[in-house]
Tab-separated table of C-alpha atoms in Angstrom:
chain	number	residue	atom	x	y	z
A	1097	MET	CA	55.617	-153.184	61.602
A	1098	LEU	CA	57.924	-150.884	59.605
A	1099	ALA	CA	59.107	-149.282	62.833
A	1100	ARG	CA	59.960	-152.704	64.277
A	1101	GLU	CA	62.118	-153.515	61.225
A	1102	SER	CA	63.926	-150.128	61.614
A	1103	ILE	CA	62.811	-149.006	58.148
A	1104	ILE	CA	60.995	-145.935	59.548
A	1105	PRO	CA	62.222	-144.285	62.787
A	1106	GLU	CA	59.850	-144.758	65.683
A	1107	GLU	CA	59.973	-141.052	66.589
A	1108	PHE	CA	58.751	-140.114	63.116
A	1109	LEU	CA	55.937	-142.674	63.277
A	1110	LEU	CA	54.715	-141.447	66.668
A	1111	ALA	CA	54.757	-137.841	65.532
A	1112	ARG	CA	52.805	-138.722	62.409
A	1113	LEU	CA	50.172	-140.603	64.404
A	1114	ALA	CA	49.811	-137.662	66.812
A	1115	GLU	CA	49.388	-135.293	63.872
A	1116	GLU	CA	46.684	-137.461	62.278
A	1117	TYR	CA	44.889	-137.766	65.613
A	1118	ALA	CA	44.846	-133.986	65.966
A	1119	ARG	CA	43.208	-133.694	62.536
A	1120	LEU	CA	40.328	-135.989	63.398
A	1121	PRO	CA	37.002	-134.139	63.729
A	1122	ARG	CA	35.684	-133.911	67.245
A	1123	TYR	CA	31.982	-133.923	67.885
A	1124	SER	CA	30.160	-132.886	71.021
A	1125	THR	CA	27.686	-135.544	72.090
A	1126	ARG	CA	24.259	-134.226	72.968
A	1127	PRO	CA	21.669	-136.466	74.617
A	1128	ARG	CA	18.910	-137.324	72.171
A	1129	ARG	CA	15.389	-136.239	72.948
A	1130	ALA	CA	13.189	-138.953	74.418
A	1131	ARG	CA	10.433	-140.025	72.061
A	1132	PHE	CA	6.788	-139.721	73.000
A	1133	ILE	CA	5.799	-142.163	70.220
A	1134	GLU	CA	8.236	-144.821	69.012
A	1135	LYS	CA	8.821	-145.444	65.321
A	1136	SER	CA	6.841	-148.674	65.673
A	1137	GLY	CA	3.849	-146.761	67.086
A	1138	ALA	CA	4.230	-147.782	70.735
A	1139	CYS	CA	3.756	-145.062	73.336
A	1140	ASN	CA	6.944	-144.401	75.299
A	1141	VAL	CA	5.149	-143.683	78.573
A	1142	ALA	CA	5.629	-145.552	81.856
A	1143	HIS	CA	2.765	-145.466	84.384
A	1144	LYS	CA	4.024	-145.526	87.965
A	1145	ASN	CA	2.616	-145.343	91.480
A	1146	ILE	CA	-0.940	-146.379	90.543
A	1147	ARG	CA	-2.607	-146.896	93.909
A	1148	GLU	CA	-6.135	-147.830	92.804
A	1149	GLN	CA	-5.291	-151.221	91.312
A	1150	GLY	CA	-8.830	-152.475	91.933
A	1151	ARG	CA	-10.158	-150.435	89.028
A	1152	PHE	CA	-8.563	-152.906	86.612
A	1153	LEU	CA	-10.637	-155.748	88.091
A	1154	GLN	CA	-13.852	-153.853	87.391
A	1155	ASP	CA	-13.217	-154.417	83.695
A	1156	VAL	CA	-11.979	-158.003	83.712
A	1157	PHE	CA	-12.464	-158.627	79.988
A	1158	THR	CA	-10.319	-155.657	78.908
A	1159	THR	CA	-7.711	-156.569	81.502
A	1160	LEU	CA	-7.499	-160.107	80.126
A	1161	VAL	CA	-7.213	-158.848	76.554
A	1162	ASP	CA	-4.431	-156.412	77.507
A	1163	LEU	CA	-2.355	-159.152	79.146
A	1164	ARG	CA	0.661	-160.613	77.387
A	1165	TRP	CA	0.257	-163.921	75.594
A	1166	PRO	CA	2.053	-166.052	78.246
A	1167	ASN	CA	-0.120	-164.573	80.995
A	1168	THR	CA	-3.263	-165.015	78.896
A	1169	LEU	CA	-2.513	-168.692	78.281
A	1170	ILE	CA	-1.890	-169.246	81.991
A	1171	VAL	CA	-5.239	-167.653	82.871
A	1172	PHE	CA	-6.933	-169.675	80.125
A	1173	ASN	CA	-5.632	-172.998	81.463
A	1174	MET	CA	-6.206	-172.121	85.115
A	1175	ALA	CA	-9.826	-171.115	84.439
A	1176	PHE	CA	-10.745	-174.560	83.082
A	1177	LEU	CA	-8.655	-176.520	85.596
A	1178	THR	CA	-10.209	-174.610	88.493
A	1179	THR	CA	-13.804	-175.250	87.393
A	1180	TRP	CA	-13.084	-178.936	86.765
A	1181	PHE	CA	-11.479	-179.297	90.193
A	1182	LEU	CA	-14.260	-177.472	92.067
A	1183	PHE	CA	-17.045	-179.499	90.491
A	1184	ALA	CA	-15.028	-182.695	90.998
A	1185	MET	CA	-15.088	-181.945	94.726
A	1186	LEU	CA	-18.856	-181.347	94.489
A	1187	TRP	CA	-19.444	-184.688	92.760
A	1188	TRP	CA	-17.257	-186.475	95.288
A	1189	LEU	CA	-19.207	-184.936	98.180
A	1190	ILE	CA	-22.508	-185.973	96.591
A	1191	ALA	CA	-21.256	-189.528	96.145
A	1192	PHE	CA	-19.884	-189.627	99.726
A	1193	ALA	CA	-23.161	-188.306	101.211
A	1194	HIS	CA	-25.282	-190.811	99.298
A	1195	GLY	CA	-23.022	-193.749	100.109
A	1196	ASP	CA	-21.845	-194.389	96.564
A	1197	LEU	CA	-18.231	-194.743	97.712
A	1198	ALA	CA	-19.266	-197.696	99.951
A	1199	GLY	CA	-20.979	-199.475	97.055
A	1200	SER	CA	-24.633	-198.354	97.236
A	1201	PRO	CA	-26.959	-200.408	94.964
A	1202	THR	CA	-28.712	-197.214	93.733
A	1203	PRO	CA	-25.898	-194.623	93.259
A	1204	CYS	CA	-26.405	-190.992	92.240
A	1205	VAL	CA	-23.603	-191.281	89.649
A	1206	THR	CA	-22.540	-194.677	88.408
A	1207	ASP	CA	-18.904	-195.747	88.613
A	1208	VAL	CA	-17.827	-192.833	90.901
A	1209	ARG	CA	-15.932	-194.562	93.707
A	1210	SER	CA	-12.989	-192.134	94.275
A	1211	PHE	CA	-11.933	-188.539	93.787
A	1212	THR	CA	-10.143	-189.455	90.564
A	1213	SER	CA	-13.290	-190.887	89.043
A	1214	ALA	CA	-15.218	-187.788	90.242
A	1215	PHE	CA	-12.648	-185.534	88.535
A	1216	LEU	CA	-12.951	-187.475	85.271
A	1217	PHE	CA	-16.753	-187.238	85.474
A	1218	SER	CA	-16.486	-183.453	85.988
A	1219	ILE	CA	-14.427	-183.128	82.791
A	1220	GLU	CA	-16.904	-185.279	80.843
A	1221	VAL	CA	-19.837	-183.146	81.990
A	1222	GLN	CA	-18.290	-179.755	81.246
A	1223	VAL	CA	-16.799	-180.549	77.844
A	1224	THR	CA	-19.685	-182.942	76.936
A	1225	ILE	CA	-17.410	-185.859	76.093
A	1226	GLY	CA	-19.786	-188.611	77.236
A	1227	PHE	CA	-17.708	-191.816	77.269
A	1228	GLY	CA	-20.732	-193.773	78.493
A	1229	GLY	CA	-19.266	-195.391	81.618
A	1230	ARG	CA	-20.435	-192.760	84.123
A	1231	MET	CA	-23.893	-191.193	84.191
A	1232	ILE	CA	-26.397	-189.605	86.554
A	1233	THR	CA	-29.402	-191.567	87.801
A	1234	GLU	CA	-32.748	-190.240	88.998
A	1235	GLN	CA	-32.031	-191.179	92.590
A	1236	CYS	CA	-30.507	-187.770	93.665
A	1237	PRO	CA	-32.166	-184.424	92.823
A	1238	CYS	CA	-29.067	-182.613	94.118
A	1239	ALA	CA	-26.947	-184.358	91.474
A	1240	ILE	CA	-29.327	-183.100	88.762
A	1241	CYS	CA	-28.972	-179.524	90.096
A	1242	ALA	CA	-25.194	-179.880	90.132
A	1243	LEU	CA	-25.281	-181.035	86.502
A	1244	ILE	CA	-27.289	-177.970	85.430
A	1245	MET	CA	-25.004	-175.629	87.389
A	1246	GLN	CA	-21.821	-177.054	85.860
A	1247	ASN	CA	-23.209	-176.771	82.335
A	1248	ILE	CA	-24.010	-173.079	82.840
A	1249	VAL	CA	-20.631	-172.291	84.418
A	1250	GLY	CA	-18.839	-174.176	81.649
A	1251	LEU	CA	-20.660	-172.208	78.925
A	1252	LEU	CA	-19.764	-168.891	80.601
A	1253	THR	CA	-16.119	-169.905	81.002
A	1254	ASN	CA	-15.897	-170.962	77.344
A	1255	ALA	CA	-17.490	-167.710	76.165
A	1256	VAL	CA	-15.192	-165.449	78.183
A	1257	MET	CA	-11.947	-167.252	77.507
A	1258	LEU	CA	-12.566	-167.911	73.808
A	1259	GLY	CA	-13.682	-164.289	73.420
A	1260	CYS	CA	-10.398	-163.098	74.939
A	1261	ILE	CA	-8.380	-165.320	72.609
A	1262	PHE	CA	-10.334	-164.084	69.577
A	1263	MET	CA	-9.944	-160.417	70.526
A	1264	LYS	CA	-6.211	-160.819	71.063
A	1265	THR	CA	-5.736	-162.455	67.653
A	1266	ALA	CA	-7.938	-159.884	65.881
A	1267	GLN	CA	-6.646	-156.765	67.590
A	1268	ALA	CA	-6.491	-153.587	65.535
A	1269	HIS	CA	-2.744	-153.135	65.851
A	1270	ARG	CA	-2.224	-156.409	63.963
A	1271	ARG	CA	-3.684	-154.798	60.859
A	1272	ALA	CA	-1.564	-151.714	61.510
A	1273	GLU	CA	1.588	-153.778	60.929
A	1274	THR	CA	0.991	-153.448	57.160
A	1275	LEU	CA	0.409	-149.671	57.320
A	1276	ILE	CA	3.826	-148.111	56.770
A	1277	PHE	CA	5.315	-144.641	57.037
A	1278	SER	CA	8.438	-143.168	55.502
A	1279	ARG	CA	11.468	-143.260	57.779
A	1280	HIS	CA	12.143	-139.552	57.274
A	1281	ALA	CA	9.943	-136.514	56.822
A	1282	VAL	CA	10.901	-133.822	54.324
A	1283	VAL	CA	10.468	-130.056	54.008
A	1284	ALA	CA	10.383	-128.613	50.494
A	1285	LEU	CA	8.499	-126.174	48.298
A	1286	ARG	CA	5.051	-127.055	46.985
A	1287	ASP	CA	3.265	-124.431	44.915
A	1288	LYS	CA	5.836	-121.893	46.152
A	1289	ARG	CA	5.067	-122.618	49.820
A	1290	LEU	CA	7.194	-124.530	52.318
A	1291	CYS	CA	5.487	-127.812	53.207
A	1292	PHE	CA	6.158	-130.547	55.755
A	1293	MET	CA	5.592	-133.918	54.046
A	1294	VAL	CA	5.513	-137.594	54.990
A	1295	ARG	CA	4.607	-140.651	52.942
A	1296	VAL	CA	2.090	-143.294	54.036
A	1297	GLY	CA	1.219	-146.599	52.399
A	1298	ASP	CA	-0.740	-149.837	52.794
A	1299	LEU	CA	0.875	-153.163	51.872
A	1300	ARG	CA	-2.385	-155.136	51.713
A	1301	LYS	CA	-4.855	-155.177	48.852
A	1302	SER	CA	-7.811	-154.924	51.238
A	1303	MET	CA	-8.527	-151.247	51.757
A	1304	ILE	CA	-8.823	-149.102	54.849
A	1305	ILE	CA	-12.288	-147.526	54.768
A	1306	SER	CA	-12.685	-143.891	55.854
A	1307	ALA	CA	-8.940	-143.525	56.329
A	1308	SER	CA	-7.810	-140.250	57.853
A	1309	VAL	CA	-4.454	-138.757	58.808
A	1310	ARG	CA	-3.785	-136.204	61.492
A	1311	MET	CA	-0.605	-134.658	62.838
A	1312	GLN	CA	0.439	-133.208	66.149
A	1313	VAL	CA	3.504	-131.285	67.212
A	1314	ILE	CA	4.748	-132.209	70.676
A	1315	CYS	CA	7.205	-129.827	72.270
A	1316	LYS	CA	8.136	-128.278	75.580
A	1317	THR	CA	6.658	-124.836	76.118
A	1318	THR	CA	6.201	-122.284	78.874
A	1319	THR	CA	3.063	-120.245	79.446
A	1320	SER	CA	3.004	-116.531	80.194
A	1321	GLU	CA	2.459	-117.373	83.884
A	1322	GLY	CA	5.654	-119.440	83.983
A	1323	GLU	CA	4.028	-122.883	83.876
A	1324	VAL	CA	6.219	-125.413	82.058
A	1325	ILE	CA	4.305	-127.903	79.896
A	1326	PRO	CA	6.730	-130.740	79.051
A	1327	MET	CA	4.554	-132.314	76.336
A	1328	HIS	CA	2.447	-129.594	74.770
A	1329	GLN	CA	0.334	-131.086	71.960
A	1330	VAL	CA	-0.653	-128.833	69.047
A	1331	ASP	CA	-2.803	-130.090	66.164
A	1332	ILE	CA	-1.687	-129.054	62.694
A	1333	GLN	CA	-4.010	-128.940	59.704
A	1334	MET	CA	-3.439	-131.203	56.732
A	1335	ASP	CA	-3.666	-129.968	53.141
A	1336	ASN	CA	-6.965	-131.237	51.716
A	1337	PRO	CA	-9.296	-129.329	49.375
A	1338	VAL	CA	-12.410	-130.729	51.062
A	1339	GLY	CA	-11.347	-129.348	54.434
A	1340	ALA	CA	-11.002	-132.751	56.137
A	1341	ASN	CA	-8.179	-135.173	56.823
A	1342	SER	CA	-9.692	-138.107	54.879
A	1343	ILE	CA	-7.552	-139.895	52.288
A	1344	PHE	CA	-8.119	-142.652	49.713
A	1345	LEU	CA	-5.275	-145.021	50.521
A	1346	VAL	CA	-5.045	-147.229	47.428
A	1347	SER	CA	-1.406	-146.459	46.661
A	1348	PRO	CA	1.285	-144.682	48.716
A	1349	LEU	CA	0.378	-141.038	49.296
A	1350	ILE	CA	2.392	-138.009	50.325
A	1351	VAL	CA	0.624	-136.183	53.128
A	1352	SER	CA	1.645	-132.542	53.405
A	1353	HIS	CA	1.182	-129.667	55.817
A	1354	THR	CA	1.758	-126.096	54.679
A	1355	LEU	CA	3.972	-124.021	56.960
A	1356	ASP	CA	1.746	-120.965	57.158
A	1357	ALA	CA	0.943	-118.502	59.924
A	1358	ARG	CA	-1.286	-121.089	61.654
A	1359	SER	CA	1.464	-123.710	61.783
A	1360	PRO	CA	3.591	-124.188	64.927
A	1361	LEU	CA	6.572	-124.746	62.587
A	1362	TYR	CA	6.126	-121.352	60.929
A	1363	SER	CA	9.209	-119.760	62.500
A	1364	LEU	CA	11.515	-122.801	62.241
A	1365	ALA	CA	14.452	-122.418	59.827
A	1366	ALA	CA	16.843	-125.010	58.431
A	1367	ALA	CA	19.726	-123.829	60.611
A	1368	GLU	CA	17.593	-124.197	63.741
A	1369	LEU	CA	16.193	-127.627	62.834
A	1370	PRO	CA	19.049	-129.887	64.093
A	1371	GLY	CA	18.805	-128.536	67.622
A	1372	ALA	CA	15.030	-128.079	67.784
A	1373	ASP	CA	13.320	-129.806	70.705
A	1374	VAL	CA	10.268	-130.901	68.712
A	1375	GLU	CA	8.523	-134.136	67.760
A	1376	VAL	CA	5.900	-134.487	65.020
A	1377	VAL	CA	3.423	-137.344	65.578
A	1378	VAL	CA	1.522	-138.768	62.581
A	1379	VAL	CA	-1.603	-140.872	63.196
A	1380	LEU	CA	-3.348	-142.897	60.467
A	1381	GLU	CA	-6.657	-144.497	61.387
A	1382	GLY	CA	-9.556	-146.118	59.587
A	1383	ILE	CA	-11.859	-149.144	59.427
A	1384	VAL	CA	-10.535	-152.510	58.232
A	1385	GLU	CA	-12.549	-153.615	55.205
A	1386	THR	CA	-12.524	-157.344	56.013
A	1387	THR	CA	-13.307	-157.256	59.763
A	1388	GLY	CA	-14.939	-153.867	60.346
A	1389	ILE	CA	-12.579	-153.133	63.261
A	1390	THR	CA	-11.158	-149.638	63.634
A	1391	THR	CA	-7.368	-149.681	63.383
A	1392	GLN	CA	-4.756	-147.031	64.062
A	1393	ALA	CA	-1.104	-146.743	63.028
A	1394	ARG	CA	1.259	-144.205	64.574
A	1395	THR	CA	4.779	-142.939	64.163
A	1396	SER	CA	6.799	-139.852	65.002
A	1397	TYR	CA	9.637	-137.770	63.607
A	1398	LEU	CA	12.294	-136.046	65.664
A	1399	ALA	CA	14.272	-133.056	64.445
A	1400	ASP	CA	17.134	-135.186	63.124
A	1401	GLU	CA	14.659	-137.253	61.094
A	1402	ILE	CA	13.351	-134.256	59.129
A	1403	LEU	CA	15.254	-133.612	55.890
A	1404	TRP	CA	15.199	-129.979	54.793
A	1405	GLY	CA	15.407	-129.464	51.028
A	1406	HIS	CA	14.342	-132.978	50.028
A	1407	ARG	CA	11.298	-134.454	48.348
A	1408	PHE	CA	10.102	-138.039	47.953
A	1409	GLU	CA	10.907	-140.008	44.860
A	1410	SER	CA	7.966	-141.181	42.751
A	1411	VAL	CA	6.969	-144.822	43.295
A	1412	VAL	CA	3.916	-145.128	41.002
A	1413	THR	CA	4.390	-145.893	37.303
A	1414	GLU	CA	2.011	-146.964	34.536
A	1415	GLU	CA	2.820	-150.349	33.012
A	1416	ASP	CA	0.683	-152.301	30.514
A	1417	GLY	CA	-2.466	-150.346	31.217
A	1418	ARG	CA	-2.269	-150.546	35.008
A	1419	TYR	CA	-0.485	-148.692	37.769
A	1420	SER	CA	2.514	-150.311	39.417
A	1421	VAL	CA	3.917	-149.388	42.849
A	1422	ASP	CA	7.618	-149.931	43.567
A	1423	TYR	CA	7.934	-150.166	47.345
A	1424	SER	CA	11.729	-150.341	47.131
A	1425	LYS	CA	11.642	-146.563	46.553
A	1426	PHE	CA	9.104	-145.883	49.297
A	1427	GLY	CA	11.486	-143.973	51.564
A	1428	ASN	CA	13.857	-142.610	48.911
A	1429	THR	CA	14.308	-138.849	48.749
A	1430	VAL	CA	16.069	-136.502	46.352
A	1431	LYS	CA	17.524	-133.063	47.036
A	1432	VAL	CA	15.665	-130.105	45.555
A	1433	PRO	CA	16.367	-126.335	45.658
A	1434	THR	CA	14.701	-125.055	48.821
A	1435	PRO	CA	15.091	-121.803	50.789
A	1436	ARG	CA	17.000	-122.271	54.024
A	1437	CYS	CA	15.032	-119.608	55.838
A	1438	SER	CA	11.842	-120.169	57.794
A	1439	ALA	CA	8.388	-119.868	56.294
A	1440	ARG	CA	7.884	-116.635	58.224
A	1441	ASP	CA	10.999	-115.069	56.686
A	1442	LEU	CA	9.995	-116.337	53.265
A	1443	ASP	CA	6.595	-114.635	53.548
A	1444	ARG	CA	8.274	-111.471	54.816
A	1445	ALA	CA	10.560	-111.423	51.768
A	1446	ARG	CA	7.655	-111.912	49.368
A	1447	HIS	CA	5.157	-109.618	51.061
A	1448	PRO	CA	7.097	-107.017	53.092
A	1449	GLU	CA	4.068	-104.733	53.318
A	1450	ALA	CA	2.204	-107.309	55.413
A	1451	PHE	CA	4.962	-107.383	58.054
A	1452	GLY	CA	5.716	-103.667	58.212
A	1453	PRO	CA	9.015	-101.876	57.525
A	1454	PRO	CA	12.270	-103.607	58.552
A	1455	GLN	CA	13.686	-102.629	61.924
A	1456	ALA	CA	17.325	-102.135	60.923
A	1457	GLY	CA	19.728	-102.973	58.143
A	1458	PRO	CA	19.161	-103.497	54.421
A	1459	PRO	CA	16.333	-105.827	53.263
A	1460	LEU	CA	18.513	-108.914	52.930
A	1461	LEU	CA	15.661	-111.349	53.565
A	1462	GLN	CA	14.609	-111.050	49.946
A	1463	LEU	CA	18.118	-112.094	48.937
A	1464	ALA	CA	18.137	-114.958	51.464
A	1465	CYS	CA	14.734	-116.354	50.503
A	1466	ARG	CA	14.822	-115.685	46.780
A	1467	HIS	CA	15.678	-119.240	45.863
A	1468	GLY	CA	12.485	-121.080	44.950
A	1469	ALA	CA	10.351	-117.898	45.143
A	1470	ASP	CA	8.564	-116.223	42.277
A	1471	GLU	CA	10.696	-113.055	41.991
A	1472	PRO	CA	12.034	-112.249	38.497
A	1473	ALA	CA	15.751	-112.473	37.790
A	1474	SER	CA	17.854	-109.339	38.254
A	1475	SER	CA	19.057	-107.360	35.265
A	1476	SER	CA	22.723	-108.111	36.041
A	1477	ASN	CA	22.164	-111.856	35.971
A	1478	SER	CA	19.953	-111.693	32.895
A	1479	SER	CA	22.774	-110.141	30.873
A	1480	MET	CA	25.261	-112.864	31.820
A	1481	SER	CA	25.872	-116.084	29.963
A	1482	PRO	CA	24.034	-119.225	31.184
A	1483	LEU	CA	27.288	-120.696	32.497
A	1484	ARG	CA	28.104	-117.551	34.530
A	1485	ARG	CA	24.571	-117.367	35.932
A	1486	ARG	CA	24.762	-121.024	36.921
A	1487	LYS	CA	28.095	-120.392	38.668
A	1488	ASN	CA	26.734	-117.430	40.607
A	1489	HIS	CA	23.643	-119.443	41.462
A	1490	ARG	CA	25.720	-122.232	42.951
A	1491	SER	CA	27.951	-119.854	44.872
A	1492	GLY	CA	24.940	-118.116	46.392
A	1493	TRP	CA	23.072	-121.372	47.233
A	1494	GLY	CA	25.508	-124.092	48.154
A	1495	GLY	CA	22.774	-126.441	49.326
A	1496	SER	CA	24.183	-126.908	52.829
A	1497	GLY	CA	25.027	-123.376	53.970
A	1498	ASP	CA	23.118	-120.154	54.494
A	1499	SER	CA	25.434	-117.707	52.705
A	1500	PHE	CA	24.429	-115.706	49.678
A	1501	GLY	CA	26.265	-113.464	47.231
A	1502	GLY	CA	25.974	-109.778	47.848
A	1503	GLY	CA	28.785	-108.217	45.817
A	1504	GLY	CA	26.657	-106.007	43.555
A	1505	GLY	CA	25.893	-106.611	39.929
A	1506	SER	CA	29.269	-108.066	39.016
A	1507	GLY	CA	28.863	-111.023	41.343
A	1508	GLY	CA	32.582	-111.093	42.187
A	1509	GLY	CA	33.146	-108.370	44.759
A	1510	LYS	CA	35.830	-108.281	47.365
A	1511	HIS	CA	33.445	-109.027	50.211
A	1512	ARG	CA	30.449	-111.290	50.579
A	1513	LEU	CA	27.618	-111.325	53.047
A	1514	SER	CA	26.546	-114.186	55.296
A	1515	VAL	CA	22.843	-114.047	56.168
A	1516	ARG	CA	21.522	-115.521	59.399
A	1517	PHE	CA	17.938	-114.322	58.992
A	1518	GLY	CA	18.710	-111.319	61.160
A	1519	ARG	CA	21.227	-108.536	60.924
A	1520	PRO	CA	23.853	-109.074	58.193
A	1521	ARG	CA	27.443	-109.906	58.988
A	1522	SER	CA	30.351	-109.373	56.601
A	1523	THR	CA	32.959	-112.064	56.217
A	1524	SER	CA	36.086	-112.060	54.097
A	1525	GLU	CA	36.387	-114.473	51.223
A	1526	ARG	CA	39.430	-116.524	50.496
A	1527	SER	CA	40.846	-116.962	47.024
A	1528	ASP	CA	39.061	-120.292	46.561
A	1529	GLY	CA	35.623	-118.786	47.159
A	1530	ALA	CA	35.028	-120.274	50.636
A	1531	PHE	CA	34.184	-118.260	53.732
A	1532	GLU	CA	36.837	-117.815	56.358
A	1533	GLY	CA	34.583	-116.834	59.247
A	1534	ARG	CA	31.258	-118.591	58.910
A	1535	PRO	CA	28.841	-117.428	61.609
A	1536	ARG	CA	27.981	-119.896	64.278
A	1537	PRO	CA	24.251	-120.840	64.243
A	1538	ARG	CA	22.094	-119.595	67.049
A	1539	PRO	CA	20.636	-122.046	69.579
A	1540	ALA	CA	17.501	-123.509	68.092
A	1541	SER	CA	14.194	-123.068	69.792
A	1542	LEU	CA	10.621	-123.593	68.726
A	1543	HIS	CA	8.208	-120.694	69.069
A	1544	LEU	CA	4.547	-121.530	68.635
A	1545	ALA	CA	2.977	-119.130	66.166
A	1546	SER	CA	-0.384	-117.694	67.088
A	1547	ALA	CA	-3.255	-118.474	64.716
C-alpha cells in the first residue's frame, strides 16, 4: 500500500521482501513412519487377497458381531422378514390344499383366505401376538406340525439376533474408551537410570480387575542371513518389584521401563531419537468389574512423540482427607536435567571397567554423561562461587544441545569440545559463547541390544 502511494520506492520494497524470504528457515520434509497401532488403539493393517472367504461363514456368530452397525441392522431385519415370509407361504399352501381359500366349512386355520391373511397369521404365530381372529383347528395335523416348526425357528432366530445385538453393545473396546494414555512418552532419570515412561489412567470409578501393562518395540531389522523383517516385535520388561506386569489402577500411574542392557532402546541417544525408525506399543488389559468381560486398550508412540529430558507432572493431591486427581494435568510434562547420551554410554561412563579400555581418544564419555550421574563435583568447580558454577553448568548442558565444556579447570578456555558420543571434535567458540561449527548428527538407527 505504501509503494502504491509512492511513499516507499517499489524497488526497495521488493528487495526487502526478497531479503526476508531468504532468511526464512527451510525444512526438509521427511515422510512420517506408518503406524502399526493408531493412537486410538486401532490396528493399521489392511488384509488383502483373502481367497478362502468361506472360512468366515463357518463362524457366523463372530462374523455377525464383527459387522458394522448398519450391516448388522440390515441382517437383523432381513432375518425376521425372511422367516415370516417363508412360513406365510407354508400357511397359504396348507390353506390352498385343504380348500380353505374356497370357503371350506372346516378350515385348518380360520380366517385365512389370501396370502396377506396368511402373512399376518405367520407374524402372530412367531411373535406370539394372538389377536384372536385367526387360529388353528384340529382338522389338519400338518398345520399343527407347521406351528411347532415355526415356534422353534422363531426362538432360534430371536436368540441369535438378540445375542449379536447384546455382544455388539457390550464389546470390550467400549470399556476401553475410558482407559486413557498420555499423548507423549518421556525419557528421564529414575534412581540414576534412564527410564522410558508413559502414564495410564481410568476415568471410571469401577475398577479394572487384574490389570496388566506390557510394551513392545516394533522396528525394521535385518537378520545375519540378510532377511528383512519389516515389523520385528520385541517385548520389553516393565519395572515391577514382584516381577510381573500387574498394576492397581485406582489413580493415574506412570509405567516405566529401565533402559538397561536387556532393553532394545539401550543404544538409542537423544540425538538419534528424531530420526529413529521405531514404534513403542503399550497394551493395557484387564477384566471389567461390572460385566466380567476382558477388555484391552492400546496405543503407540513414534519417535517424534517421545520427549527426551521430560517427566510427567504430578496429578494426585491430598485434599480434606482424601486423594484428588486433576485430569487436566494428565499429559503435562516438565523439563528435567537428563543426560543426552544413550543408556549404554551412560553405563560406560559410570563403570568403564565393565566395558573394557577405550579404543581411542580421551575418556570424554564421563564428561558427556556426567549430568544426572552420581560422580562427585570436580575440585575446580568446588572452589568457585555458586553463581560461577551455575554459569558453567548451563554452558556445559544447554538442554537442547550435546556440547560440553572442556577448557580445563578455569572453565573459560580458548577452545571447547563438542561430544557426539564417539571421537571428540574441536570447534571454535565465538565471543558470545555459541559454537560456530556444530557437528551434524549422524543418521539415527536402532540396534537391538542382546540380552
